[in-house]
CSV table of C-alpha atoms in Angstrom, one decimal:
chain,number,residue,atom,x,y,z
F,1,UNK,CA,0.0,0.0,0.0
F,2,UNK,CA,1.3,3.4,-1.0
F,3,UNK,CA,1.5,6.2,1.6
F,4,UNK,CA,-1.6,7.8,0.1
F,5,UNK,CA,-3.6,4.6,0.9
F,6,UNK,CA,-3.8,3.4,-2.7
F,7,UNK,CA,-2.9,-0.2,-3.4
F,8,UNK,CA,-1.0,-1.8,-6.1
F,9,UNK,CA,0.6,-5.2,-6.8
F,10,UNK,CA,4.2,-6.1,-7.5
F,11,UNK,CA,5.8,-9.3,-8.5
F,12,UNK,CA,9.1,-10.0,-6.9
F,13,UNK,CA,11.3,-12.6,-5.2
F,14,UNK,CA,12.3,-13.2,-1.6
F,15,UNK,CA,14.9,-10.4,-1.8
F,16,UNK,CA,12.4,-7.9,-3.0
F,17,UNK,CA,10.0,-8.9,-0.1
F,18,UNK,CA,12.7,-8.0,2.4
F,19,UNK,CA,13.4,-4.6,0.6
F,20,UNK,CA,9.6,-3.9,0.6
F,21,UNK,CA,9.3,-4.7,4.3
F,22,UNK,CA,12.3,-2.4,5.1
F,23,UNK,CA,10.7,0.4,3.0
F,24,UNK,CA,7.5,0.0,5.0
F,25,UNK,CA,9.3,0.2,8.3
F,26,UNK,CA,11.2,3.3,7.1
F,27,UNK,CA,7.9,5.0,5.9
F,28,UNK,CA,8.6,4.9,2.1
F,29,UNK,CA,5.5,2.9,1.7
F,30,UNK,CA,2.6,2.4,4.1
F,31,UNK,CA,2.2,-1.4,4.2
F,32,UNK,CA,3.4,-4.6,2.6
F,33,UNK,CA,1.4,-7.8,2.3
F,34,UNK,CA,3.4,-10.6,0.9
F,35,UNK,CA,1.5,-13.4,-0.9
F,36,UNK,CA,3.0,-16.6,-2.1
F,37,UNK,CA,2.2,-17.4,-5.7
F,38,UNK,CA,2.5,-20.5,-7.8
F,39,UNK,CA,4.2,-19.1,-10.8
F,40,UNK,CA,5.3,-21.6,-13.5
F,41,UNK,CA,7.9,-20.3,-15.9
F,42,UNK,CA,5.3,-19.4,-18.5
F,43,UNK,CA,5.8,-17.1,-21.5
F,44,UNK,CA,4.2,-14.2,-19.5
F,45,UNK,CA,6.6,-14.8,-16.7
F,46,UNK,CA,9.6,-14.9,-19.0
F,47,UNK,CA,8.5,-11.7,-20.8
F,48,UNK,CA,7.9,-9.7,-17.5
F,49,UNK,CA,11.1,-11.1,-15.9
F,50,UNK,CA,13.2,-10.0,-19.0
F,51,UNK,CA,11.6,-6.5,-18.9
F,52,UNK,CA,12.4,-6.1,-15.2
F,53,UNK,CA,16.0,-7.4,-15.7
F,54,UNK,CA,16.6,-5.0,-18.6
F,55,UNK,CA,15.2,-1.9,-17.0
F,56,UNK,CA,15.7,-2.1,-13.3
F,57,UNK,CA,18.4,-2.9,-10.8
F,58,UNK,CA,17.6,-4.5,-7.4
F,59,UNK,CA,17.9,-2.0,-4.7
F,60,UNK,CA,20.1,-2.1,-1.7
F,61,UNK,CA,19.0,-3.8,1.5
F,62,UNK,CA,19.2,-0.3,3.0
F,63,UNK,CA,17.0,1.5,0.6
F,64,UNK,CA,16.4,5.3,0.7
F,65,UNK,CA,13.2,5.2,-1.3
F,66,UNK,CA,10.7,2.8,-2.8
F,67,UNK,CA,10.6,2.5,-6.6
F,68,UNK,CA,7.6,1.1,-8.3
F,69,UNK,CA,8.3,-0.8,-11.5
F,70,UNK,CA,6.4,0.6,-14.5
F,71,UNK,CA,4.3,-1.8,-16.5
F,72,UNK,CA,4.0,-0.1,-19.9
F,73,UNK,CA,0.9,-0.7,-21.9
F,74,UNK,CA,1.1,-3.5,-24.4
F,75,UNK,CA,3.0,-6.8,-24.0
F,76,UNK,CA,4.5,-6.0,-20.6
F,77,UNK,CA,1.3,-5.0,-19.0
F,78,UNK,CA,-0.5,-7.9,-20.6
F,79,UNK,CA,2.1,-10.3,-19.2
F,80,UNK,CA,1.8,-8.8,-15.7
F,81,UNK,CA,-2.0,-9.0,-15.7
F,82,UNK,CA,-1.8,-12.6,-17.0
F,83,UNK,CA,0.4,-13.6,-14.1
F,84,UNK,CA,-2.0,-12.0,-11.6
F,85,UNK,CA,-5.1,-13.6,-13.3
F,86,UNK,CA,-3.4,-17.0,-13.3
F,87,UNK,CA,-3.0,-16.7,-9.5
F,88,UNK,CA,-6.5,-15.3,-9.0
F,89,UNK,CA,-5.3,-11.9,-7.8
F,90,UNK,CA,-7.1,-8.6,-8.7
């Protein structure tokens, strides 16, 4: 949950869960709720994973801000939403 109370979903790994929790404790975001998903290595996962790897670097374990990952309209947003739909989220 963002500090303004709005919600959004992010897909990440265990490392990113820890960073998100640290950011919540430090006040960069309001709240984190971690959900375990069953994500097979599908075409959608590969597409989204490649996009994240190409455009973002994993933050430090001592972050000074929270960075939301963009999900541009088109194939990336479609892949993101397909992963959420496959896990009955949203």
